[in-house]
Short mmCIF file of C-alpha atoms in Angstrom, two decimals:
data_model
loop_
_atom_site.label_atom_id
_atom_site.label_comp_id
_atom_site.label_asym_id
_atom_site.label_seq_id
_atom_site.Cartn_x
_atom_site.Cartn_y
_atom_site.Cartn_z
CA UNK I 1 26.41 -17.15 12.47
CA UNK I 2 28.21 -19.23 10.09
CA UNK I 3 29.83 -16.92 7.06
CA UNK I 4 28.62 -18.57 3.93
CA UNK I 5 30.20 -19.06 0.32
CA UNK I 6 28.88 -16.58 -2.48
CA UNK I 7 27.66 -19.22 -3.68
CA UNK I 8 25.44 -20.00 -1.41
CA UNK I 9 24.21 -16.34 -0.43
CA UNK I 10 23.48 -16.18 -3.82
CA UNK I 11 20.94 -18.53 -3.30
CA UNK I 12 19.15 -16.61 -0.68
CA UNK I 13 17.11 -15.11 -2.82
CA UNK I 14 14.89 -18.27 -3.36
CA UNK I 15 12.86 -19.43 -0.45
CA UNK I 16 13.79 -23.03 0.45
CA UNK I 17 17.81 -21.45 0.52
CA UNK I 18 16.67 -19.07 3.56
CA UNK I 19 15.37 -21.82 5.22
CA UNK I 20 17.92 -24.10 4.56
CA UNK I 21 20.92 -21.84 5.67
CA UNK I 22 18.36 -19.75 8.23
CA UNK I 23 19.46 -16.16 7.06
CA UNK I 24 17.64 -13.54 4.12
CA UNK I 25 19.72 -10.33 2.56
CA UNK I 26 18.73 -7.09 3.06
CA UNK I 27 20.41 -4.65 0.51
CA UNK I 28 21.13 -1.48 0.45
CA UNK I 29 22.30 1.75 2.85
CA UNK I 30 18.58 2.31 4.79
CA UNK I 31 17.95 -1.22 5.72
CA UNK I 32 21.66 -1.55 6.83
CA UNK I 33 21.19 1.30 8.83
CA UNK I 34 17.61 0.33 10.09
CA UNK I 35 19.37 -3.15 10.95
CA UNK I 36 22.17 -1.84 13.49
CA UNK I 37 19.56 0.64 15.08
CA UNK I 38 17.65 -2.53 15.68
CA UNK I 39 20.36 -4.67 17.17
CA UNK I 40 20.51 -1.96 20.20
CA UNK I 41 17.25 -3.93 21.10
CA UNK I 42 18.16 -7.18 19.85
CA UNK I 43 21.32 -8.31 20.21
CA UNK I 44 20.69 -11.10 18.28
CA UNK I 45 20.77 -9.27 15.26
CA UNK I 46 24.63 -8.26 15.71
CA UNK I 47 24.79 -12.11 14.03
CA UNK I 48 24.43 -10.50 10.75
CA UNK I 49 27.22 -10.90 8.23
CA UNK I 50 27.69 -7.13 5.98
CA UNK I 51 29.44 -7.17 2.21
CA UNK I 52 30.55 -4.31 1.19
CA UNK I 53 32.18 -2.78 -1.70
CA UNK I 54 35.00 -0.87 -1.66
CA UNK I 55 33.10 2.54 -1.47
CA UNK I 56 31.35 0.75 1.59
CA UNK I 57 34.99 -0.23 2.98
CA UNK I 58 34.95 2.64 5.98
CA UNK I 59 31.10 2.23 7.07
CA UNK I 60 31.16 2.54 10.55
CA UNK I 61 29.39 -1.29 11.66
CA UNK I 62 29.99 -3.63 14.58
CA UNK I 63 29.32 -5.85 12.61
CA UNK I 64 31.21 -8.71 11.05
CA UNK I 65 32.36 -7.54 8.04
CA UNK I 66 33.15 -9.15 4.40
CA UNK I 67 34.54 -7.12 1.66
CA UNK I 68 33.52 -7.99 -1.79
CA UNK I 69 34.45 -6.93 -5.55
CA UNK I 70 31.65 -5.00 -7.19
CA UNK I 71 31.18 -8.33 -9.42
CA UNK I 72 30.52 -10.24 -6.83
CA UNK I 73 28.18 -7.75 -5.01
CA UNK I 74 26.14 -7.36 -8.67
CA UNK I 75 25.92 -11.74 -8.32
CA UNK I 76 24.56 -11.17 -4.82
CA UNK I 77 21.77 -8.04 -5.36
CA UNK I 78 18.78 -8.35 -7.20
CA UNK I 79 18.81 -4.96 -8.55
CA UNK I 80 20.37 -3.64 -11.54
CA UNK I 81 22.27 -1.11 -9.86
CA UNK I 82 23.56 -2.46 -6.86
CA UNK I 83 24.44 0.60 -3.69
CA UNK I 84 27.24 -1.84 -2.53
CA UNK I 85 26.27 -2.59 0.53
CA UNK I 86 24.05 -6.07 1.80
CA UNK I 87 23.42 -7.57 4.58
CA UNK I 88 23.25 -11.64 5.85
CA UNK I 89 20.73 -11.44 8.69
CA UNK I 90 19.34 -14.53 10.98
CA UNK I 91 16.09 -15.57 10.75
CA UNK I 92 16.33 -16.70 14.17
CA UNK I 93 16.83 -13.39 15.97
CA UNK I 94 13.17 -12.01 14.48
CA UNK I 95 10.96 -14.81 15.06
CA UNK I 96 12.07 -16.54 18.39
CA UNK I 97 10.62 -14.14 20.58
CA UNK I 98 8.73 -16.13 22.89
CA UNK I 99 5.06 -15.17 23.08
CA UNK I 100 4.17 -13.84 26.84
CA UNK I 101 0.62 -13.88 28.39
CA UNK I 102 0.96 -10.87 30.50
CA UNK I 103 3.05 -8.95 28.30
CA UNK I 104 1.34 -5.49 27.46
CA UNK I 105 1.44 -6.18 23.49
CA UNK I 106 -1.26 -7.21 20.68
CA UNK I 107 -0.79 -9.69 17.81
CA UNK I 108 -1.84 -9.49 14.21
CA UNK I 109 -3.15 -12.54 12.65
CA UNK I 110 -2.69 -12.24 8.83
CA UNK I 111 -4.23 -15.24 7.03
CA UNK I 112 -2.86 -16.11 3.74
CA UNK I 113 -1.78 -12.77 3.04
CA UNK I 114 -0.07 -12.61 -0.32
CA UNK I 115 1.22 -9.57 -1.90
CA UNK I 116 4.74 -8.16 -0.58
CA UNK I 117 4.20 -4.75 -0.48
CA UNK I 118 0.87 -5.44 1.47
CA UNK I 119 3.00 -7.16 4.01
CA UNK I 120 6.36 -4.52 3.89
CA UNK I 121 3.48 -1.25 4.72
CA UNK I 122 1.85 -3.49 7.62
CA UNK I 123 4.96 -4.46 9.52
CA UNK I 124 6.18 -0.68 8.47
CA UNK I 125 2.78 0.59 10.66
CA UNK I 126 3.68 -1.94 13.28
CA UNK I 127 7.05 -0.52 14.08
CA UNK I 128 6.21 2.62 13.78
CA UNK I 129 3.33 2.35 16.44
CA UNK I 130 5.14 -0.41 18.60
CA UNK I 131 4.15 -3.04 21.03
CA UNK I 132 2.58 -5.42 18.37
CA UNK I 133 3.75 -8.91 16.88
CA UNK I 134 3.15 -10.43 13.71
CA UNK I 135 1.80 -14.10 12.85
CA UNK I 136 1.44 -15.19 9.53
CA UNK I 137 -0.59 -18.57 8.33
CA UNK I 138 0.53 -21.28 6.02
CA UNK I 139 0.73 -20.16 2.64
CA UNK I 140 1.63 -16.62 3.07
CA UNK I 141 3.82 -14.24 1.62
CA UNK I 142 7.49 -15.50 2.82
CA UNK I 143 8.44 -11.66 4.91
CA UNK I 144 12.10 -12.60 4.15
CA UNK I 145 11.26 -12.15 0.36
CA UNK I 146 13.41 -9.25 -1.02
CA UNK I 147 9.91 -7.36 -1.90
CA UNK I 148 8.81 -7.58 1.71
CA UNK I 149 12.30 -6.94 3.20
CA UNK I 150 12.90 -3.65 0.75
CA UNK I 151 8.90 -2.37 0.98
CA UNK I 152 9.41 -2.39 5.13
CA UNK I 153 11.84 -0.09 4.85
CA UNK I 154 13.97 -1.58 7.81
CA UNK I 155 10.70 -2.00 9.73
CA UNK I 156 11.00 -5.75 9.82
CA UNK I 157 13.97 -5.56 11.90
CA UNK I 158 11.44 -4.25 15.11
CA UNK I 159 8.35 -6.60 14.96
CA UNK I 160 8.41 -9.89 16.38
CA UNK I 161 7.12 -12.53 13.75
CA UNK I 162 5.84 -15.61 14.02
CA UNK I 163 5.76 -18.21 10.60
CA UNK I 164 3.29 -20.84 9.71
CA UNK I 165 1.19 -20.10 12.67
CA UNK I 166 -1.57 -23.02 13.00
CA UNK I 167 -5.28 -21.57 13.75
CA UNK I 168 -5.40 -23.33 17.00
CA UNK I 169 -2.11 -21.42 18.40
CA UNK I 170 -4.29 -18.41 18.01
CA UNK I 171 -8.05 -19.88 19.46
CA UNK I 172 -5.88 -21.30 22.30
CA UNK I 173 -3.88 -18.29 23.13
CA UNK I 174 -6.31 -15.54 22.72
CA UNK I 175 -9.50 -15.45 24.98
CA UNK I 176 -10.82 -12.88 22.11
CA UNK I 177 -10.12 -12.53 18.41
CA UNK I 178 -11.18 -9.44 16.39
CA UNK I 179 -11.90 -10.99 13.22
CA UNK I 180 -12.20 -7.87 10.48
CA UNK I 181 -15.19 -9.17 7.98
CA UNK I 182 -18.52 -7.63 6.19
CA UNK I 183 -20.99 -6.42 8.36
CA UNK I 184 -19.39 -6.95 11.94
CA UNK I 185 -19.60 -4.34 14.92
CA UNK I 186 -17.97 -0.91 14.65
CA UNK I 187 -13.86 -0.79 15.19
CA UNK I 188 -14.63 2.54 17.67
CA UNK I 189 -16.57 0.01 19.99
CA UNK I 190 -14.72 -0.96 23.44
CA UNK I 191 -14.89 -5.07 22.55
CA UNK I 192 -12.41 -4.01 19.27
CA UNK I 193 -10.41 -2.13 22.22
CA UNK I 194 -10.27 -5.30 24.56
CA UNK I 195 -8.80 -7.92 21.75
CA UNK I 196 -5.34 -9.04 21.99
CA UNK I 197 -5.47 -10.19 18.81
CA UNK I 198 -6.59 -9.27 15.29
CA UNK I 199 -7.48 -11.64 12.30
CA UNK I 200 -7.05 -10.69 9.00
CA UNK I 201 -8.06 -12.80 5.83
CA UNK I 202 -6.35 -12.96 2.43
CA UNK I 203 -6.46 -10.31 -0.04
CA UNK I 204 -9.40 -11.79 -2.32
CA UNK I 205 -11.05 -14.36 -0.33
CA UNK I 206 -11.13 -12.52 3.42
CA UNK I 207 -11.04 -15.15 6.40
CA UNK I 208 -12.09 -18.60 6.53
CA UNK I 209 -14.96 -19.70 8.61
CA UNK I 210 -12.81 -22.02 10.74
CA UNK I 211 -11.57 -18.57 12.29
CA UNK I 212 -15.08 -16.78 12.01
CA UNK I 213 -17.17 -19.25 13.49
CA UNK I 214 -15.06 -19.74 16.77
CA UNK I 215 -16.56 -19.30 19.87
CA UNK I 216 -13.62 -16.64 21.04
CA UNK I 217 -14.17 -14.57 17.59
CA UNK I 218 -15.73 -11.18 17.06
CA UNK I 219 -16.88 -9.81 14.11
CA UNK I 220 -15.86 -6.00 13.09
CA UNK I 221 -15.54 -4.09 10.27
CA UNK I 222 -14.61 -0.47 9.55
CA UNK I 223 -17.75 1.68 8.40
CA UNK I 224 -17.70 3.74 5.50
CA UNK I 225 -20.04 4.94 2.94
CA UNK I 226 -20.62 2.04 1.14
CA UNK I 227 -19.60 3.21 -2.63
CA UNK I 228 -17.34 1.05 -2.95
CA UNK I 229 -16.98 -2.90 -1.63
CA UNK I 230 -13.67 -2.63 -0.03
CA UNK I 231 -10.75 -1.26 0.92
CA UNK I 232 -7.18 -2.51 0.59
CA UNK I 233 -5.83 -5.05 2.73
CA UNK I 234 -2.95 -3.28 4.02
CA UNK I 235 -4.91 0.16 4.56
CA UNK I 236 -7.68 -2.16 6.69
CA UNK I 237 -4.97 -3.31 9.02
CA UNK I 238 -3.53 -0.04 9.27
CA UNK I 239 -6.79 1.62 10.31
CA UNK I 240 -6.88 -1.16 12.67
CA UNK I 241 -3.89 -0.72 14.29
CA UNK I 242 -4.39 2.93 14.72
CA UNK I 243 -7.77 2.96 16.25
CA UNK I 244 -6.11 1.04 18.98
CA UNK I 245 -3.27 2.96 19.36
CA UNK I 246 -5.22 6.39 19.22
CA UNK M 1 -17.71 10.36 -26.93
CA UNK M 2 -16.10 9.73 -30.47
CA UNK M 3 -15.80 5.72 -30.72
CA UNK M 4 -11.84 5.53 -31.47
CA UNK M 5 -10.32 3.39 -34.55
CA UNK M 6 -8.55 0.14 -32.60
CA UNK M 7 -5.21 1.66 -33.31
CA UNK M 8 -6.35 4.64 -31.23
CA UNK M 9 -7.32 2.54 -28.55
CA UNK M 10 -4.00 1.00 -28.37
CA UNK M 11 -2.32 4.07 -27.56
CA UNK M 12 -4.11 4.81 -24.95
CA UNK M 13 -1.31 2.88 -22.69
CA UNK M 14 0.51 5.89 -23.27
CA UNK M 15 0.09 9.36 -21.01
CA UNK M 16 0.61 11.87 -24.31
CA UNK M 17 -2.74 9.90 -26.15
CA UNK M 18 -4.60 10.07 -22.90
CA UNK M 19 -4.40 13.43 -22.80
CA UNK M 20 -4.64 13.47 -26.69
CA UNK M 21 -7.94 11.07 -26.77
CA UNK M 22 -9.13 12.49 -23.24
CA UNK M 23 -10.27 9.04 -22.63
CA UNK M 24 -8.05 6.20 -20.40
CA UNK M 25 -9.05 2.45 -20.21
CA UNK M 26 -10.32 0.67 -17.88
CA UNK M 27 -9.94 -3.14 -17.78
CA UNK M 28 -11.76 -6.56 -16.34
CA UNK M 29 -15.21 -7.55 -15.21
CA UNK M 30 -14.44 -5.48 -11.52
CA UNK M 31 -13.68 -2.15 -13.52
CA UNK M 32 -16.26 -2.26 -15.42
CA UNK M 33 -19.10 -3.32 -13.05
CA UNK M 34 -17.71 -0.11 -10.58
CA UNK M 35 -17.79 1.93 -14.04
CA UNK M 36 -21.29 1.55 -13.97
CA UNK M 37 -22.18 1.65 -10.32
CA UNK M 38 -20.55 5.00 -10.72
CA UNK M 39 -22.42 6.12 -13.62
CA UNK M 40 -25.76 5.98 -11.86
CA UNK M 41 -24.21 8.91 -9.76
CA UNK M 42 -22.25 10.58 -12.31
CA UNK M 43 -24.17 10.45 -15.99
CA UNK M 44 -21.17 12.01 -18.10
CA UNK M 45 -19.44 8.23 -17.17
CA UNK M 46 -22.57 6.95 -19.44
CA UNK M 47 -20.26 8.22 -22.76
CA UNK M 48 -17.71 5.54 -21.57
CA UNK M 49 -17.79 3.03 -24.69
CA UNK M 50 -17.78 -0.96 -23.69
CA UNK M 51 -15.58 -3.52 -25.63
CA UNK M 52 -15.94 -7.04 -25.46
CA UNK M 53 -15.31 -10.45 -26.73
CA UNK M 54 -17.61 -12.96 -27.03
CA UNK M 55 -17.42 -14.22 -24.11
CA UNK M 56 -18.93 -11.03 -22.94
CA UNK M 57 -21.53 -10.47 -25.58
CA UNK M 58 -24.71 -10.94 -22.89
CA UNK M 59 -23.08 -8.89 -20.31
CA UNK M 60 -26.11 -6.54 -19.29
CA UNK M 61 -24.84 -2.67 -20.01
CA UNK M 62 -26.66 0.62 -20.61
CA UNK M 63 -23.27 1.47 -22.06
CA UNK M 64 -22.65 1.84 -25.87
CA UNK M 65 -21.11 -1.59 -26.62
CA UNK M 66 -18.55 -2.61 -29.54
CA UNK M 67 -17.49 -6.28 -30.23
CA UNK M 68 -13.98 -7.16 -30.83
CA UNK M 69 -12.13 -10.58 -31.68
CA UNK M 70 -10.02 -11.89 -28.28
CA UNK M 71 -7.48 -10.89 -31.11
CA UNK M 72 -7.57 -7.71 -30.60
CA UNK M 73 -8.68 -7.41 -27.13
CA UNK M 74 -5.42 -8.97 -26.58
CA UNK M 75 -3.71 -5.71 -28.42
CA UNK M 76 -5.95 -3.98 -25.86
CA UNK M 77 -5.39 -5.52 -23.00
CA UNK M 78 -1.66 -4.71 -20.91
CA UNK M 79 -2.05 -8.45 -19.14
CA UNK M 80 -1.00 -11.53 -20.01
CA UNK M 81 -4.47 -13.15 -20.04
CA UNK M 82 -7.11 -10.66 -20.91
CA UNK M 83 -10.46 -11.09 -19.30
CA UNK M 84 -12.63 -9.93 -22.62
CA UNK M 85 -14.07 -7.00 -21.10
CA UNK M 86 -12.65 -3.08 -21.53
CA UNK M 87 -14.07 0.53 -21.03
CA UNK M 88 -13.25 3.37 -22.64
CA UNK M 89 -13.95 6.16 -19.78
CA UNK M 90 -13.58 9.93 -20.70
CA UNK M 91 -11.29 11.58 -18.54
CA UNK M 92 -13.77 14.62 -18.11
CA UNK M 93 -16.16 12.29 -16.43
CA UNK M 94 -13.93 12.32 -13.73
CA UNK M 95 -11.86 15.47 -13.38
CA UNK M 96 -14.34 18.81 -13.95
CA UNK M 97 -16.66 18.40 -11.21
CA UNK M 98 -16.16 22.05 -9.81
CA UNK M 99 -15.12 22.90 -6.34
CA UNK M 100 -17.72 24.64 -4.06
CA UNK M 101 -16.59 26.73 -1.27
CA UNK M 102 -19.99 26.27 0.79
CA UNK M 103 -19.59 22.00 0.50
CA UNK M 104 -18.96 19.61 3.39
CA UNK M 105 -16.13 18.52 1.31
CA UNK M 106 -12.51 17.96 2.22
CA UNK M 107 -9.61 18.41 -0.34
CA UNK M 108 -6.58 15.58 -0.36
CA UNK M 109 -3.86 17.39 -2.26
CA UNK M 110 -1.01 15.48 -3.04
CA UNK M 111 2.71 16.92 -3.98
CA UNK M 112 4.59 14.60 -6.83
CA UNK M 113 3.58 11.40 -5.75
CA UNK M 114 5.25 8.46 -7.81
CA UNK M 115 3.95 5.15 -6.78
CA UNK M 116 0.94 4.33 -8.86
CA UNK M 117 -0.04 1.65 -6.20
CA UNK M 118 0.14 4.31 -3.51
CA UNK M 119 -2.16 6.53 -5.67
CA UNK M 120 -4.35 3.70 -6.23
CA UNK M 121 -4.74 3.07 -2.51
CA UNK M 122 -5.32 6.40 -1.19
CA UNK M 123 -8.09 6.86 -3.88
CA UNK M 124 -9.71 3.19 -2.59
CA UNK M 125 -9.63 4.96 0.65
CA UNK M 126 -11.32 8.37 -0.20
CA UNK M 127 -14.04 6.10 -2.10
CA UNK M 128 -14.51 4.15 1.15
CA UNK M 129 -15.21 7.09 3.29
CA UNK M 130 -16.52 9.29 1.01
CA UNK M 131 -16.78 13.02 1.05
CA UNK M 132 -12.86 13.64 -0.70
CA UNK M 133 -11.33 15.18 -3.58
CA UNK M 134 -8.17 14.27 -4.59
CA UNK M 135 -5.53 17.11 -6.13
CA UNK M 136 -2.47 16.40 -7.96
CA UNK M 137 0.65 18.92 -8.25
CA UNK M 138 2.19 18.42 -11.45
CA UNK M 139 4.93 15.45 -11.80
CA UNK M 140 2.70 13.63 -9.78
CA UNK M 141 2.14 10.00 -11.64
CA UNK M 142 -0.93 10.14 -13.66
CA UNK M 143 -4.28 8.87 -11.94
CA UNK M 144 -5.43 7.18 -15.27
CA UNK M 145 -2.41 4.60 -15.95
CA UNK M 146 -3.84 1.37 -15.95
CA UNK M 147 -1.41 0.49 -12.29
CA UNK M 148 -3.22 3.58 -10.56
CA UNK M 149 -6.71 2.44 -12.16
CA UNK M 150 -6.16 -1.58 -11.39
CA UNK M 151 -5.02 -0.59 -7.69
CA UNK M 152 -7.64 1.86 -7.29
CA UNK M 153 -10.08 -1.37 -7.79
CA UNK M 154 -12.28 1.11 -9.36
CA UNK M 155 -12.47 3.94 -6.46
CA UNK M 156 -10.96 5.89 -9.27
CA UNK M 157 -14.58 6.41 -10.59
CA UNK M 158 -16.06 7.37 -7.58
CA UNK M 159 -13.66 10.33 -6.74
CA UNK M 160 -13.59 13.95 -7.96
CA UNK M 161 -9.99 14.63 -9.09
CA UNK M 162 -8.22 17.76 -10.37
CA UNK M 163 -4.39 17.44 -11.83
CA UNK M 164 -1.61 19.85 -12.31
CA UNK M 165 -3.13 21.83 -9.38
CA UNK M 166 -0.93 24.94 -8.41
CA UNK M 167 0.08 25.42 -5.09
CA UNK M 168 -1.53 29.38 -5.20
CA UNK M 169 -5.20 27.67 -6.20
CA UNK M 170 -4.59 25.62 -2.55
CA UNK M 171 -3.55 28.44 -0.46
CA UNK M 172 -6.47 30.75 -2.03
CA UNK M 173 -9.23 28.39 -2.01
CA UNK M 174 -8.53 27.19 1.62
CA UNK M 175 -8.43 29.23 4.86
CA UNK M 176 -6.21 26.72 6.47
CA UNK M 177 -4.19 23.49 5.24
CA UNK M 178 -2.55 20.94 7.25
CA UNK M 179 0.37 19.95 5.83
CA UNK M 180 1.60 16.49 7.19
CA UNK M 181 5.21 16.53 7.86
CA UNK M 182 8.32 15.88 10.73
CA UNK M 183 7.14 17.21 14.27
CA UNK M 184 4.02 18.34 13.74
CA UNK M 185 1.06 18.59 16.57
CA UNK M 186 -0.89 15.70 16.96
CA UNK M 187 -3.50 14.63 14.09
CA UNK M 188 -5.89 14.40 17.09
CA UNK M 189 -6.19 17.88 18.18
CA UNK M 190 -8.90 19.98 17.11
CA UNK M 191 -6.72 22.42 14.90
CA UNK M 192 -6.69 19.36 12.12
CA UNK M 193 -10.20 18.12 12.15
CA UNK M 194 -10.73 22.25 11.17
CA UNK M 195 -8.42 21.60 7.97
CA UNK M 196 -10.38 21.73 4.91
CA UNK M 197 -6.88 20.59 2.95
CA UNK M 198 -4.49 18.16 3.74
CA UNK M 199 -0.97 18.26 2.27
CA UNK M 200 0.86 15.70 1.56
CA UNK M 201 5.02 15.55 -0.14
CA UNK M 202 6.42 12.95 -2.29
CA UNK M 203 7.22 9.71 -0.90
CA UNK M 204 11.08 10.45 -0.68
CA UNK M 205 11.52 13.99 -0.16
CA UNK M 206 7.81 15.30 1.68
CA UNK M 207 6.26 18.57 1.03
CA UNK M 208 8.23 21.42 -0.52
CA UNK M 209 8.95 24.73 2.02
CA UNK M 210 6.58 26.85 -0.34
CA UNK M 211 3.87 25.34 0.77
CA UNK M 212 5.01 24.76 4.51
CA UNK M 213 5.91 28.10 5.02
CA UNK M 214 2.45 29.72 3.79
CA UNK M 215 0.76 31.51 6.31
CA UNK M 216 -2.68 29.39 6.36
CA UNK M 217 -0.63 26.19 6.51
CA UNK M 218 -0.42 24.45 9.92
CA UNK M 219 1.90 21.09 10.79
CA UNK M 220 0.64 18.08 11.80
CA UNK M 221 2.45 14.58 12.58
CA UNK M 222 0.89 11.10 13.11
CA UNK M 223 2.43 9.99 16.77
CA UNK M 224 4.62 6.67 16.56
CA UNK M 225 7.15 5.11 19.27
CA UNK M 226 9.90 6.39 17.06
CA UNK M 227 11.61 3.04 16.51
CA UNK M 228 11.42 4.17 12.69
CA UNK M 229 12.03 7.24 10.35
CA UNK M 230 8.29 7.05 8.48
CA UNK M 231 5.05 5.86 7.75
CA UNK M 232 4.52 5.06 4.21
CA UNK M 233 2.69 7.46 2.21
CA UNK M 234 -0.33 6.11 1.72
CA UNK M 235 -0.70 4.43 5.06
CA UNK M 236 -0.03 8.84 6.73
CA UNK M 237 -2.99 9.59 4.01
CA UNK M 238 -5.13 6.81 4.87
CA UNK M 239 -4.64 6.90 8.96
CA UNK M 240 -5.41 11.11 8.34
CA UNK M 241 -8.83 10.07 6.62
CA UNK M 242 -10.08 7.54 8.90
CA UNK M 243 -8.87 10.01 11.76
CA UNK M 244 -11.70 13.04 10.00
CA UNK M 245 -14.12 10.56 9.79
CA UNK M 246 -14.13 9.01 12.56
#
């Protein structure tokens, strides 16, 4: 990977920048950490450009490595006290992995999912259980958002993502999608078991009916005691993904 | 409940008038329609006083009911753009329902959590499934700040809660407590569907040894592929819920 000005790092922390140069940041000791146990797997990941400080300047890393003056490393974070240590990781190397028919592993469908700490706890429960990937819609939550990157505590370096996914990549690829809605069957049934994928709707508006009203799409829910109208996005994926991995 | 002077009810952002007042507010059309679903189950939440702006003169409440200018329901208010609709909900409402040792009723005891979104969360989640009660240590963030109370989406009124709990009322009032933790058996096994407690530790240090090491408490572990250190909190509280009542 090309090792870019401070300049332009600094302007990785606004969208159209990480697209335009390819890479996101990823600050801090953990996620540095979380980011060379994850390269064992990937070796695309060994890409990624580190800046360090000098307290930073003996880390052990494979890595290429950049020091930097603790002014320029306070330009480059976007917290007020900086740990001195960042990463400059390729987009590339988490969302290329090419999608396999036969491949023992399920996919979650999130539909214009929009808070950052919603998405940061799913992909955390997605690395943690394993053998899932991620697709996001149009008009989600960019995962390479500082928010996301910090609330997944390292976990996005494990799941396989896939951006602006179009609702026919799913209906085409999936002979079954679990759509999780009002009033569908119970997640503990054996049809939940048998998707490959799961769909997901937005935080206040759930999922469209182009998705719902597909011939390959099963409605499911998660029963509970009906107090309240429903739970958090996050949590319903979670549950989700646990049933299936119980 | 005593009707407070506006300058009252401004304070009320603030934990040491909370406590003061014993009152906390609740904010926006969802709060306050799940303020009164609640009430029909719990009549002490019937002393909860309304205010609202014009805009919300005809909204139908059995609640006592005070009109204010948008003026000062923007004092009131901790958003930007205030809705025009605010309860004033006694605390006691909420924490003094007593425990009883003969009830089909679990205990969620939770040791210095911070995050008021991951309080928030774990209470929508006890509300879902019904059948909880939530227990604070001390130092754990306070369940009536308006985060914890916007999160909660209004579970908060639906859940019996006691704060400042000791660790000796946990270990006397329960025969056995599963504390969640590193290496634990299995949150399957029969052992933790006995639990009439679950412990659970801060989100950056865990549970404390005084309460691991007590003889009634038993550790339990949510399996993962072990590609990362840790679930987040509320996802481990949420995932042991749905696994009870499932």
């Amino acid at each position: 990977m090309k090792v870019l000005k401070i300049d332009d790092l600094k302007k990785l922390h606004q969208k159209k920048y990480r697209q335009e140069f390819g890479c996101f940041l990823a600050e801090g000791e953990h996620l540095v950490q979380e980011l060379q146990n994850a390269a064992a797997d990937n070796p695309a990941l060994m890409d990624s450009i580190l800046y360090v400080t000098e307290k930073y300047q003996d880390w052990p890393a494979e890595l290429a490595t950049v020091p930097v003056s603790d002014r320029v490393m306070a330009q480059l974070s976007d917290t007020p006290s900086p740990q001195g240590i960042l990463a400059c990781v390729p987009i590339d190397a988490l969302q290329n992995k090419p999608f396999a028919a036969d491949k023992a592993e399920r996919a979650i469908y999130l539909h214009e999912i929009q808070d950052p700490g919603n998405l940061g706890t799913i992909l955390r429960t997605l690395a943690w259980f394993g053998g899932f990937r991620c697709m996001l819609s149009q008009g989600s939550v960019d995962p390479f958002n500082s928010k996301v990157v910090r609330s997944s505590m390292g976990a996005i370096f494990h799941v396989p993502l896939e951006l602006d996914v179009p609702v026919e990549v799913l209906t085409s690829r999936y002979a079954d999608i679990a759509c999780l809605d009002m009033n569908g069957g119970s997640i503990k049934s054996a049809a939940f078991h048998h998707a490959a994928c799961l769909a997901f709707g937005n935080e206040a508006r759930g999922l469209p009916e182009q998705i719902k009203a597909r011939d390959n799409a099963l409605i499911f829910s998660i029963p509970g005691a009906g107090k309240i109208e429903s739970l958090n996005l996050a949590t319903t994926v979670n549950l989700c993904v646990y049933e299936l991995c119980r």
